[in-house]
Structures are given as C-alpha cells and as structure tokens.
mmCIF file of C-alpha atoms in Angstrom:
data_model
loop_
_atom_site.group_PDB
_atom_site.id
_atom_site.type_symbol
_atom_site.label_atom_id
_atom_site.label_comp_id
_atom_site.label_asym_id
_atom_site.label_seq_id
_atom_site.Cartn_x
_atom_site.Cartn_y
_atom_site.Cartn_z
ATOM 1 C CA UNK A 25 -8.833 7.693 21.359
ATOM 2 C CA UNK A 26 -10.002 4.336 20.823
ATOM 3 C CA UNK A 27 -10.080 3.527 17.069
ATOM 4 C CA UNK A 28 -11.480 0.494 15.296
ATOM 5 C CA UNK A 29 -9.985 -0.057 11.578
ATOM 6 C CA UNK A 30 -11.851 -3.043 9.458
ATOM 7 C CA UNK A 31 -10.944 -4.461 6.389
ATOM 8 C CA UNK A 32 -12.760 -7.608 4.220
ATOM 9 C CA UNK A 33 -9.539 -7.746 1.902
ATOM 10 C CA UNK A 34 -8.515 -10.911 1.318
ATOM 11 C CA UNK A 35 -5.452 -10.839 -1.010
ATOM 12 C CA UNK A 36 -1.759 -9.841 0.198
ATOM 13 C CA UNK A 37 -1.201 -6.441 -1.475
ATOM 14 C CA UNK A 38 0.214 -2.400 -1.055
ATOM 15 C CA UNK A 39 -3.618 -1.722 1.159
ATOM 16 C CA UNK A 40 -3.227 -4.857 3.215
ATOM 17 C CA UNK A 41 0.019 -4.056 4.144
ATOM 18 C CA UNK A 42 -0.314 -0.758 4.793
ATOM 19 C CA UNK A 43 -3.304 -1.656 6.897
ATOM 20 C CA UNK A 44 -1.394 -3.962 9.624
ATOM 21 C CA UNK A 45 1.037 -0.968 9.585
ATOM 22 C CA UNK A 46 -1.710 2.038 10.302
ATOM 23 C CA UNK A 47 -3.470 -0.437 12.632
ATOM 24 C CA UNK A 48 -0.110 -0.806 14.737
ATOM 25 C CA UNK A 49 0.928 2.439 14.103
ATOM 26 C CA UNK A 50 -1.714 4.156 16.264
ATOM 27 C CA UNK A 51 -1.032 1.376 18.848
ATOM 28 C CA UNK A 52 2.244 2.799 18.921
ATOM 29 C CA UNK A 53 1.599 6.395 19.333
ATOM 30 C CA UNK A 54 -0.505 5.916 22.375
ATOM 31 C CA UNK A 55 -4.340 5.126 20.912
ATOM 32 C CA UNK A 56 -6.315 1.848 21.926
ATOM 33 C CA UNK A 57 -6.019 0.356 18.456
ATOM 34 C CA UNK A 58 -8.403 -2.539 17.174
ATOM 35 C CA UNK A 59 -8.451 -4.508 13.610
ATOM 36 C CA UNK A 60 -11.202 -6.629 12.108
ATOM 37 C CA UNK A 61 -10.136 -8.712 9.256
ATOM 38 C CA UNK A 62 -11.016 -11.206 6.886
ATOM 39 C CA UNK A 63 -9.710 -14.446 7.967
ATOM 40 C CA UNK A 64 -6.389 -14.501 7.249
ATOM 41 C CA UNK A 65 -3.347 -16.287 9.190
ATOM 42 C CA UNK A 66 -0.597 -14.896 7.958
ATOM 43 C CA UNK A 67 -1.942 -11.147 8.372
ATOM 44 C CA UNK A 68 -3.235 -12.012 12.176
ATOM 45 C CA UNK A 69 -0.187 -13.114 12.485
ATOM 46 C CA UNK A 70 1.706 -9.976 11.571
ATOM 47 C CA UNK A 71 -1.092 -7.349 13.574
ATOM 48 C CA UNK A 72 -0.442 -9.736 16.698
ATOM 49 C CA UNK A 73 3.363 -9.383 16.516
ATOM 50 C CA UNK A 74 3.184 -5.836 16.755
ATOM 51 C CA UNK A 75 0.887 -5.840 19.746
ATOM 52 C CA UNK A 76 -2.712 -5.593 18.560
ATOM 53 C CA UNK A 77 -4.863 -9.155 18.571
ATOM 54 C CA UNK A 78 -7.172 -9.171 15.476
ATOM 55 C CA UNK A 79 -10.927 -10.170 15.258
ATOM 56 C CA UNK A 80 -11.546 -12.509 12.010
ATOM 57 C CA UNK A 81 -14.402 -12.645 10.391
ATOM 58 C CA UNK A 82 -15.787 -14.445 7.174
ATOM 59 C CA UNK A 83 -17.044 -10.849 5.050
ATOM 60 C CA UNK A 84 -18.613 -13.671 2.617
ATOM 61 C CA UNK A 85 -20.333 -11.788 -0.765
ATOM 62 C CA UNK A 86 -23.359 -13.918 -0.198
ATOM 63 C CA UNK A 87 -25.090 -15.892 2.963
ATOM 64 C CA UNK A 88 -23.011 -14.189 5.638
ATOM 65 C CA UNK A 89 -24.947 -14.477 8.586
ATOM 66 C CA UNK A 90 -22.110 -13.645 11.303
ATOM 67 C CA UNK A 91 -20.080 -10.957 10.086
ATOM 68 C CA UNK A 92 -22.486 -8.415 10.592
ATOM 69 C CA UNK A 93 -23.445 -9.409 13.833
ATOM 70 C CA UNK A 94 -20.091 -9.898 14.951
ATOM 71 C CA UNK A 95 -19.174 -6.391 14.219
ATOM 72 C CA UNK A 96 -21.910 -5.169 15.902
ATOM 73 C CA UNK A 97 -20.898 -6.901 19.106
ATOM 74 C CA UNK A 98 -17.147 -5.493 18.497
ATOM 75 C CA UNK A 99 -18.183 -2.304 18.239
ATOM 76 C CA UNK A 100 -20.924 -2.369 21.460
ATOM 77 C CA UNK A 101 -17.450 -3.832 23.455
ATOM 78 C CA UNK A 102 -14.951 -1.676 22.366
ATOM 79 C CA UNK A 103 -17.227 1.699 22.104
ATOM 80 C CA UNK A 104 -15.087 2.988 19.604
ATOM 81 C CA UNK A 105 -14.672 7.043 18.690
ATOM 82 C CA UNK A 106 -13.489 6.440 15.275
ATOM 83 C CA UNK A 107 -14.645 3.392 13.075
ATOM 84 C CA UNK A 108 -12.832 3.338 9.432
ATOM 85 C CA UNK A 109 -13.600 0.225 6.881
ATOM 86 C CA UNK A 110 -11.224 -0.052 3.996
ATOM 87 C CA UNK A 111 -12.340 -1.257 0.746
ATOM 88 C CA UNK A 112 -15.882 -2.037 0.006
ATOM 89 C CA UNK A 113 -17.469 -4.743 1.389
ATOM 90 C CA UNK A 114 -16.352 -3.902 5.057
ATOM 91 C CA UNK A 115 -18.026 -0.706 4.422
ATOM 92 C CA UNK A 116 -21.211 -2.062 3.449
ATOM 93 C CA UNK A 117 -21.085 -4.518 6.235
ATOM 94 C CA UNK A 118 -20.798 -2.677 9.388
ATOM 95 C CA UNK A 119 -23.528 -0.944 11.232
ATOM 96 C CA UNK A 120 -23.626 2.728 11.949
ATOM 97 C CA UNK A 121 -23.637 4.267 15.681
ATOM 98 C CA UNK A 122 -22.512 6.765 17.831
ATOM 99 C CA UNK A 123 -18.975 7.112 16.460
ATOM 100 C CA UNK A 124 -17.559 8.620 13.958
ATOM 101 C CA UNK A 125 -17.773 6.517 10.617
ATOM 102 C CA UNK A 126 -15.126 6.691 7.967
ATOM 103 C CA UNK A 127 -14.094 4.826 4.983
ATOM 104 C CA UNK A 128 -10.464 4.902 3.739
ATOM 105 C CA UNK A 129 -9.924 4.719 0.007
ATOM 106 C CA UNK A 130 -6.879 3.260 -1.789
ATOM 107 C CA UNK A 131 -8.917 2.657 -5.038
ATOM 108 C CA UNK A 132 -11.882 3.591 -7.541
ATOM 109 C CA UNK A 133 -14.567 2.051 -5.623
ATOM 110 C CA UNK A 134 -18.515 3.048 -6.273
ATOM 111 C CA UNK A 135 -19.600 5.858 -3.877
ATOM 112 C CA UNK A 136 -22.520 4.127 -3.343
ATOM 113 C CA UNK A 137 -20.939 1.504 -1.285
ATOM 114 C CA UNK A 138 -19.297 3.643 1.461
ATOM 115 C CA UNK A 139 -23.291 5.641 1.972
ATOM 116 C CA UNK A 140 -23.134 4.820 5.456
ATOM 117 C CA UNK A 141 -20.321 7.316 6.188
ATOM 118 C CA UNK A 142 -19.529 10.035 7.599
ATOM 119 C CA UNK A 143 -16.240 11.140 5.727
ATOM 120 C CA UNK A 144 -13.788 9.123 2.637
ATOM 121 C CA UNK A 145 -9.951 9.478 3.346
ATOM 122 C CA UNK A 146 -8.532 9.030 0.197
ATOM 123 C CA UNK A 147 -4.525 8.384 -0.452
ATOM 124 C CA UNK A 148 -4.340 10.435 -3.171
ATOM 125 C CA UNK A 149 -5.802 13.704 -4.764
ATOM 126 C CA UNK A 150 -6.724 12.119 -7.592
ATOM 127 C CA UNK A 151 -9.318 9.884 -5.672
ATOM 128 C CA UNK A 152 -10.895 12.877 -4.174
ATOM 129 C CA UNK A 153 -11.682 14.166 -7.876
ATOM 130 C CA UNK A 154 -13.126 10.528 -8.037
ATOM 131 C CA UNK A 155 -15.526 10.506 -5.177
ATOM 132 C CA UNK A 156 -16.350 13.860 -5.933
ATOM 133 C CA UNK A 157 -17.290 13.233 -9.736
ATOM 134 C CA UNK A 158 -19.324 10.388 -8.924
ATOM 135 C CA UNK A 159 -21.479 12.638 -6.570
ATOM 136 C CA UNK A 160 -19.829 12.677 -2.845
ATOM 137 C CA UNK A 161 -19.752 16.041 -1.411
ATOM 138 C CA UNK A 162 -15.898 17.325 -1.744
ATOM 139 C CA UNK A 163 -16.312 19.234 1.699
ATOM 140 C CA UNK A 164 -16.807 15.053 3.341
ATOM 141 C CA UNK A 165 -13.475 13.644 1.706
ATOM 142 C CA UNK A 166 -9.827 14.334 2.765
ATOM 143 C CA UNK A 167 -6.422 13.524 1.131
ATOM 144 C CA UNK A 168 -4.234 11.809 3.790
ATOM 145 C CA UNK A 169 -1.300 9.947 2.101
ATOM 146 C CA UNK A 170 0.463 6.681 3.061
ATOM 147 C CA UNK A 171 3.431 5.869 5.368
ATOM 148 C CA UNK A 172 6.166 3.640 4.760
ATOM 149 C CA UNK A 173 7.377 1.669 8.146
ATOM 150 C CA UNK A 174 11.259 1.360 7.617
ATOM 151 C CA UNK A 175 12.467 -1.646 9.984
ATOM 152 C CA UNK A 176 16.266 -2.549 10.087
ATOM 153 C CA UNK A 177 17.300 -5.999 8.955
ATOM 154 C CA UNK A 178 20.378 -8.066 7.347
ATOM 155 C CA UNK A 179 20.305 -7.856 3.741
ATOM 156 C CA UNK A 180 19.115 -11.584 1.931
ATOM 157 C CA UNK A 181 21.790 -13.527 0.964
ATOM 158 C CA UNK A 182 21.935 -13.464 -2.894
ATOM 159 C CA UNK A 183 22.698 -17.306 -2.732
ATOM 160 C CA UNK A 184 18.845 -17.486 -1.635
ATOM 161 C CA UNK A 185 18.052 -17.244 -4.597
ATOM 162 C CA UNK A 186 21.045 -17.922 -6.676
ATOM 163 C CA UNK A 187 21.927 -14.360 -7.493
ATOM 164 C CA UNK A 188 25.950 -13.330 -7.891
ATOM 165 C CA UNK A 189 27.304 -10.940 -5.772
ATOM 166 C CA UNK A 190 28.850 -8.964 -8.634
ATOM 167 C CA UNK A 191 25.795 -8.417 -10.949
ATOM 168 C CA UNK A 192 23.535 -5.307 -10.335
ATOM 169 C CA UNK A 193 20.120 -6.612 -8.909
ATOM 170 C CA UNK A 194 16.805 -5.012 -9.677
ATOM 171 C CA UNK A 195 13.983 -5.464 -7.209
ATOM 172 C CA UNK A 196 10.413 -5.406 -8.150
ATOM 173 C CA UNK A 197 7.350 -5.831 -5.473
ATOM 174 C CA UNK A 198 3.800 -6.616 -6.263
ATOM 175 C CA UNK A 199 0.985 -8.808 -6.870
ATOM 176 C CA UNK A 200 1.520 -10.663 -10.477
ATOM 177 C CA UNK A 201 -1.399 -8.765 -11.864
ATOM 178 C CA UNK A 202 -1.935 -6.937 -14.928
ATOM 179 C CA UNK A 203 -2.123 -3.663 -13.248
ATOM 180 C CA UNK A 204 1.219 -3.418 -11.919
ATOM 181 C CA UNK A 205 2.865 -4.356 -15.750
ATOM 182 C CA UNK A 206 5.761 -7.151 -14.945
ATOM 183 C CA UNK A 207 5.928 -8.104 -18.083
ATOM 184 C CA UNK A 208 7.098 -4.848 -19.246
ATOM 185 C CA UNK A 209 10.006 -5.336 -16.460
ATOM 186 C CA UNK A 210 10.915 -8.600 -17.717
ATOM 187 C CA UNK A 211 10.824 -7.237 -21.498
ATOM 188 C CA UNK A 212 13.074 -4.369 -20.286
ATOM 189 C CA UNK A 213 15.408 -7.014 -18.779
ATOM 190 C CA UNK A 214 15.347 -8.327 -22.222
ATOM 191 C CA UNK A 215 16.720 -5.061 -23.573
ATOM 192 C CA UNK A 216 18.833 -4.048 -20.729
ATOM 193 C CA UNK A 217 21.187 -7.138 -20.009
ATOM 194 C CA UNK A 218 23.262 -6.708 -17.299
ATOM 195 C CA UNK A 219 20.825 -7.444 -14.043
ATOM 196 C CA UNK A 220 19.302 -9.716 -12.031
ATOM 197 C CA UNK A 221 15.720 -9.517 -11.339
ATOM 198 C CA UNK A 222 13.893 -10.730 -8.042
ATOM 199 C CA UNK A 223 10.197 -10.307 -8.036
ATOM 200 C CA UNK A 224 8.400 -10.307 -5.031
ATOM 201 C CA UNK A 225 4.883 -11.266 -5.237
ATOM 202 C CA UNK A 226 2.424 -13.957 -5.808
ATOM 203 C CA UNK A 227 -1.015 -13.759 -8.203
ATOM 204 C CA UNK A 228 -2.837 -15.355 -11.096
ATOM 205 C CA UNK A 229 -0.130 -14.327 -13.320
ATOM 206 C CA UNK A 230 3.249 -16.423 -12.016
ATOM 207 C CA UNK A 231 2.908 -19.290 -14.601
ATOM 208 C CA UNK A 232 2.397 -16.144 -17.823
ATOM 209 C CA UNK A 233 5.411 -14.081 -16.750
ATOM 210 C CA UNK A 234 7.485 -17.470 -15.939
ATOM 211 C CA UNK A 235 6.844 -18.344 -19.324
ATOM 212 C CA UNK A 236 7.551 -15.012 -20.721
ATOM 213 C CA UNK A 237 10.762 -14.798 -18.843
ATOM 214 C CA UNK A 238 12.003 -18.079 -20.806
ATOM 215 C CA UNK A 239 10.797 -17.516 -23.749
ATOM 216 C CA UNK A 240 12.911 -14.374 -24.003
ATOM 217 C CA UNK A 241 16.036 -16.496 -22.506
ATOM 218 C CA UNK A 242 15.919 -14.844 -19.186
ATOM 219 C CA UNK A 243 15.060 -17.886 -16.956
ATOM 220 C CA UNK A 244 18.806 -17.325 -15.920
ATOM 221 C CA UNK A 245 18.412 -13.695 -14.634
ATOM 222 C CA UNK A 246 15.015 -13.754 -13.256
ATOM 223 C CA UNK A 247 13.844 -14.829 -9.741
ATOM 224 C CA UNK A 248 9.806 -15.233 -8.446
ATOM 225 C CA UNK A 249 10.705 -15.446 -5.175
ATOM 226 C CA UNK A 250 6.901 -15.596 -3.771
ATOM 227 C CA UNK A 251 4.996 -13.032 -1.214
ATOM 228 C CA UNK A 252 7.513 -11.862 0.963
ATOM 229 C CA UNK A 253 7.517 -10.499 4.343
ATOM 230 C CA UNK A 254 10.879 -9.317 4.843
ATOM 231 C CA UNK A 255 11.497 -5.936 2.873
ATOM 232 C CA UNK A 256 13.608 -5.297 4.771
ATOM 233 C CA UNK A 257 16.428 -7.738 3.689
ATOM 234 C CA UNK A 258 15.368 -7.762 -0.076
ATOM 235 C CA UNK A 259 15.935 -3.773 -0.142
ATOM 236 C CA UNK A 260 19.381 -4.568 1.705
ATOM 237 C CA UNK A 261 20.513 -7.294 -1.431
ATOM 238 C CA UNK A 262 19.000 -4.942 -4.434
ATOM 239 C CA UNK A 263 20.705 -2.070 -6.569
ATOM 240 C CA UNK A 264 17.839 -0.676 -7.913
ATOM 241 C CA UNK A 265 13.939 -0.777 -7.530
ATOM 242 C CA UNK A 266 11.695 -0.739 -9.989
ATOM 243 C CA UNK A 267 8.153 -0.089 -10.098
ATOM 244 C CA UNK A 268 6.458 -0.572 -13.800
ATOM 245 C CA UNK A 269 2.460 -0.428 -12.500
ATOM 246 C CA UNK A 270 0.092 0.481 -15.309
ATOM 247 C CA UNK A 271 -2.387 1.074 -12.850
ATOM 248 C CA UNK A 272 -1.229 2.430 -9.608
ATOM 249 C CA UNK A 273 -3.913 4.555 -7.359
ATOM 250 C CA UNK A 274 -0.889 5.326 -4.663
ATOM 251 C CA UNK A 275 2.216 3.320 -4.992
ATOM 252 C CA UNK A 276 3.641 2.594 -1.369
ATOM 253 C CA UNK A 277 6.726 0.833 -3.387
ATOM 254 C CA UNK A 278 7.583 4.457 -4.064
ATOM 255 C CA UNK A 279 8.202 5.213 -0.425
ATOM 256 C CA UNK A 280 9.496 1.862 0.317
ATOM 257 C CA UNK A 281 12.687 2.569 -2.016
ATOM 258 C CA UNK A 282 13.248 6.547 -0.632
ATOM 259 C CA UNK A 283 12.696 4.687 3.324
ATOM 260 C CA UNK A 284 15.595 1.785 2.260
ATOM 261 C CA UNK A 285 17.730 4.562 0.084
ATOM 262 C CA UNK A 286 17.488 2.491 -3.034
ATOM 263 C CA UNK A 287 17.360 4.581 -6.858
ATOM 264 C CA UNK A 288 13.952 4.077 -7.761
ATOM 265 C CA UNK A 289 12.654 3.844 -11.544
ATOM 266 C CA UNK A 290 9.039 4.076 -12.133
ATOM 267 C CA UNK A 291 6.155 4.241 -14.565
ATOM 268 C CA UNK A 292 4.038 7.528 -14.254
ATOM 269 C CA UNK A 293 0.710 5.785 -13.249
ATOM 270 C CA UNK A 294 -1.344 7.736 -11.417
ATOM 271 C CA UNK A 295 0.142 7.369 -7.596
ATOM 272 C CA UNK A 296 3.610 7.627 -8.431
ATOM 273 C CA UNK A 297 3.875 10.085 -10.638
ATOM 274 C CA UNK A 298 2.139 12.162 -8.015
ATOM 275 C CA UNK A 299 4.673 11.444 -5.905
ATOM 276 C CA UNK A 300 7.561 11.878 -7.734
ATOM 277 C CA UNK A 301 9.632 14.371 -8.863
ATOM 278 C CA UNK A 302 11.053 13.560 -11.967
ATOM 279 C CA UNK A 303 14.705 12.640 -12.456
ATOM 280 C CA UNK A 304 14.820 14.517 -8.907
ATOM 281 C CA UNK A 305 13.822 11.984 -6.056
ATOM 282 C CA UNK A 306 13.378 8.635 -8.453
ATOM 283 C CA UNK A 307 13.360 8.322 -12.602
ATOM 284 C CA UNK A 308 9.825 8.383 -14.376
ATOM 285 C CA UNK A 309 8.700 6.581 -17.693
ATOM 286 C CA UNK A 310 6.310 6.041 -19.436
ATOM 287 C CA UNK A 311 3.317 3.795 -18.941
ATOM 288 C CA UNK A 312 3.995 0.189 -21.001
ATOM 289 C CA UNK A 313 7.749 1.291 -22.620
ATOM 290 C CA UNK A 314 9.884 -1.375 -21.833
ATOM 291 C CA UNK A 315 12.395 0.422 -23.761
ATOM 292 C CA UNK A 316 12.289 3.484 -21.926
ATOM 293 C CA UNK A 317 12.473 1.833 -18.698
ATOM 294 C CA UNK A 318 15.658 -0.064 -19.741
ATOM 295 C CA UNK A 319 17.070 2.735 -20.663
ATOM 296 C CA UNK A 320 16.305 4.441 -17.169
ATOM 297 C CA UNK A 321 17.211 0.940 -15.473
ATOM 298 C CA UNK A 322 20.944 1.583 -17.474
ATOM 299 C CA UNK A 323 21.207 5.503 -16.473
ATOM 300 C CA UNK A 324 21.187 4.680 -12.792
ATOM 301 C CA UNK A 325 23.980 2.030 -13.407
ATOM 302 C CA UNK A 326 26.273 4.176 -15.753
ATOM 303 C CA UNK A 327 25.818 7.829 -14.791
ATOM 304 C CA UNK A 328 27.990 8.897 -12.125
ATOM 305 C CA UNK A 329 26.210 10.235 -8.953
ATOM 306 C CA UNK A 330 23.260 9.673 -10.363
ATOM 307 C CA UNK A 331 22.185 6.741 -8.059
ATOM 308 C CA UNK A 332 23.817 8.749 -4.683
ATOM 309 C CA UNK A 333 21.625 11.929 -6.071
ATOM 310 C CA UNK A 334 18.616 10.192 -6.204
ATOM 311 C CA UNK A 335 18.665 8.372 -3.053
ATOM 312 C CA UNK A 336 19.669 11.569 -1.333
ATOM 313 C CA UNK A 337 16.503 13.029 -2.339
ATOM 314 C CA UNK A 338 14.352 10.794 -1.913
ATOM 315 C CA UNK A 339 15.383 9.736 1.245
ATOM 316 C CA UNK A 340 14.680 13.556 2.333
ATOM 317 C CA UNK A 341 11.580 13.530 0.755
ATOM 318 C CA UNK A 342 10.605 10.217 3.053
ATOM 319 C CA UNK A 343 11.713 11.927 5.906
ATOM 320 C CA UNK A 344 9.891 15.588 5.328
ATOM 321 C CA UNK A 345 6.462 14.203 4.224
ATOM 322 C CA UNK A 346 6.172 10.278 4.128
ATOM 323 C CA UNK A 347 6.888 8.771 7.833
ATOM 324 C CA UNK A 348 4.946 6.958 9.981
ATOM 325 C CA UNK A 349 4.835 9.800 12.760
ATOM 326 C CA UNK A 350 4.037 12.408 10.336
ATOM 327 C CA UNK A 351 1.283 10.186 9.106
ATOM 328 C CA UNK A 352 -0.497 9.138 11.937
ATOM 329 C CA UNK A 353 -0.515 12.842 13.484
ATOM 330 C CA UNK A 354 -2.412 13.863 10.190
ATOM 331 C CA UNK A 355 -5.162 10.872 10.724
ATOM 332 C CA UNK A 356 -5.350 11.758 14.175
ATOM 333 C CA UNK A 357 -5.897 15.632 13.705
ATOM 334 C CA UNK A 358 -8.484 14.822 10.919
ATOM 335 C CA UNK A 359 -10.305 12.380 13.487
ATOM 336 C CA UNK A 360 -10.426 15.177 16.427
ATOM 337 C CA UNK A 361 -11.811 17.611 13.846
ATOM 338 C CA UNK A 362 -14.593 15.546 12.688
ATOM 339 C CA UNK A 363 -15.380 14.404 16.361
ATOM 340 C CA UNK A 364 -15.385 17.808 17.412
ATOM 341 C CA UNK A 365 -17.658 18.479 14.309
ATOM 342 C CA UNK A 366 -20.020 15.836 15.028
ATOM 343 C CA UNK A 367 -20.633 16.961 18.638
ATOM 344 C CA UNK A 368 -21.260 20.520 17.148
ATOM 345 C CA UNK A 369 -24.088 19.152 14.949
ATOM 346 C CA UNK A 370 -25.529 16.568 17.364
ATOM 347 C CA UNK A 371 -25.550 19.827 20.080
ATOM 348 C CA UNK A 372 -27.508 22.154 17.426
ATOM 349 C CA UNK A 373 -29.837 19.363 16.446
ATOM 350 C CA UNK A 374 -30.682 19.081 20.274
#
C-alpha cells in the first residue's frame, strides 16, 4: 500500500511526534511510506533517520503559491492509495483524487476544514462525539488510538542537569502552554518537598513558570531542560511521571510512562482519563489541584508496592492495546475497508 501522510504543524508537540512515528511505522511494517511537512529541520531530520526522506513545504496561512502545487505534483509521482492530512491547514491545502482521502484528528478542529474528505480518524472517542455534533456523519469517522514507540537507551546522567542521585525525580513532558497546567506541577512541588523536577519542553511560557518556580523557592529543585529528543534516557533517570494537562484531547505521555514502566500520576483531562484506570494502571486527579496531585506524587513514594503495582499494569495495558504493531494493523485494516468501499461505490456509480 503506498500511503502519503501530510502535516502543516509547525510546533514540536504529542501530534508531531507521533506523526514521524506513524509515518515510519508503516515504513516498517512493509508499506511505501511518504511524509509532507512543514519546513522543519529538526523533524526531517528525525523521519530521515528512520528511513523515510520528507518533502517540505511552506503551508503559509496567506500568499502560498507553492504548497498546493507541490502537493499536487507529490501526489501525481507517488500515486498514492491512502492520503491522510493531520491538523487543519494540510487538509485544506491538498487536492482531492483518485485515492482515498482522510484526515486524522488529535484535536477540536472545525469540520468544515477537513470537507474534502473521505473519512476523520480521530484518537479518541470523545472527538468522534465532536465531529459528529458539529454535523459530520458518525458512519465517516473512526476511533483509532495512538502508539507509543519504546526505544532502548542509557538513562541521562542526573549530573546533566545537576540532579542528586538520592532524591526521587519527577518527570514532566510537554509544550510550556497553558493547556498542559505546569504550573500546577511546580505548585505541587511546592507542597510536596522531597523531588526533583525536570521538565521537558519548550513554549511561550518558560520565562512565567521560571519565575513561578523561584518565587516559590524551588529554583533549587526544578530543571527546564528544553525540547528533548531522547525519552528514552529521561524515562531511564526519573521516579515518577507526571502529567498535569488541563486540556488533553489524547495524552501520548500516558503511554510513554506504561512503555518505560514508570508510576504515572495524572490529571483527568479528557485523553487520559480515558485511558486510565484509576489507581489501577496510573493515579488520577483532579483537573488544577495542586494539592491533590502532591498528595498522589507522595503515595507513589511512601506506599509500599504501590509504584511496582502500577507499573505492572500499565505496562500490560501498553502491551495488550497501545503498541506500535497493534496500532498500525488497526490503520491498515481501516484503510483496506474504505478502499474496498470506495471501489464498491465507484463500480455502482458506473
């Protein structure tokens, strides 16, 4: 099957990254795989490592007289079966044509930007009440959730980033934005004393939640270590992940810490507290209570076999529903069924 994913996402966040991994992904299990970006180095960079060369492209809101062209020529090249644009503007920008069309959602994007398609694959079941409620048909949207790609690595020296060896380390990953609610983190850090903090992330907030994190006195215990690459060897260094989002459509952070067996502590946005199971697979809390999440934050440190439990299950809950085989079978049977579909209807039409 030769499949053509394009996104006009600009920022480093939880879609990017889990569009270099679905784009390679498919490479790996056999497809001829093809990504359009925005221009981006570092994210070329990362699709060429694992074996697929990327197509740049402005995607410019206004006076973009190339992108749409260029896609065009892409697609007459490659003669794709399966086309799928993530996030708006890509899927306003490229052409229809004999292939199937699809748009993936991670977010609450207008239906009347993804018109041109076929079929919305949505990562959670939440967005399908969405798409649906804002007038797509229900019987044109599927629930396909994300993967997690696990890779093996040293942990990070703690010395990095001038961390003891003998405190318990809390990890955080995310873009500094409102929506994912770092300053409740640090606040809880405030409450809960005894860990370190690394955040991994970079956005318009750094400079607030720097200043926030000394004017509570915690400029000692908190680290900004910048967008990071390498989960890898900051799962291997941390204790305990947290994950505070206000706003959280999916939450691939949740699978990230059952993939790298770390006790996870989460808000109950939307996305993860689908996912989780509550004081079974990770601990929940609420939405903006730093107090409640230093209080979880302290039960995985103090309660015996508490950590081991939830790792255990979560872990198994990775491994039954949440890797990147199991994923990429599911997009795969959903894009033979709509092929098949589409030849059906193009054969009764003629």
């Amino acid at each position: 099957m030769r499949i053509l994913n394009v996104m006009s996402g600009g920022k480093a966040g939880g879609a990017e990254t889990f569009f270099v991994s679905l784009v390679i992904a498919l490479k790996d299990a056999g497809h001829e795989s093809r990504a359009v970006i925005r221009s981006h180095p570092e994210r070329a960079e990362l699709i060429k490592a694992g074996g697929v060369v990327p197509l740049e492209l402005p995607f410019r809101k206004w006076l973009d007289f190339t992108t749409t062209a260029a896609l065009k020529r892409e697609i007459a090249d490659f003669k794709p079966d399966v086309v799928m644009t993530w996030m708006s503007r890509a899927s306003v920008m490229c052409p229809t044509g004999d292939f199937l069309r699809l748009a993936r959602l991670g977010g609450y994007y207008p239906v009347k930007n993804f018109q041109n398609c076929d079929h919305l694959i949505c990562n959670t079941t939440e967005l399908i009440d969405h798409v649906v409620n804002d007038g797509w048909p229900r019987a044109q949207a599927t629930y396909l959730p994300n993967f997690a790609r696990i890779e093996t690595a040293p942990a990070i020296d703690r010395a990095t980033f001038d961390t003891p060896d003998d405190v318990p380390l809390v990890l955080a990953l995310g873009r500094l934005h409102t929506a994912k609610a770092l300053d409740v983190l640090i606040r809880a850090l405030a409450l809960e004393t005894r860990p370190y903090l690394w955040i991994a992330g970079e956005g318009a907030l750094k400079s607030e939640l720097e200043d926030l994190a000394r004017d509570l006195g915690l400029a000692e215990r908190v680290r900004f270590l910048g967008w990071r690459n390498d989960k890898a060897a900051l799962f291997g260094a941390a204790d305990i992940c947290a994950f505070p989002s206000r706003v959280e459509p999916f939450g691939n952070v949740v699978l990230d810490a059952w993939g790298y067996r770390k006790p996870l502590v989460a808000a109950a946005s939307t996305g993860p507290a689908e996912l989780i199971r509550d004081n079974e697979d990770a601990l929940m809390v609420p939405v903006d209570d730093a107090t409640a999440l230093a209080a979880a934050i302290g039960r995985v440190m103090d309660d015996e076999g508490l950590a081991e439990r939830l790792v255990s299950a979560g872990r198994k809950r990775f491994d039954d529903e949440f890797t990147e085989a199991a994923c990429v079978q599911r997009y795969v049977t959903l894009f033979e069924a709509l092929i098949q579909d589409r030849h059906a209807g193009q054969r009764r039409a003629g």
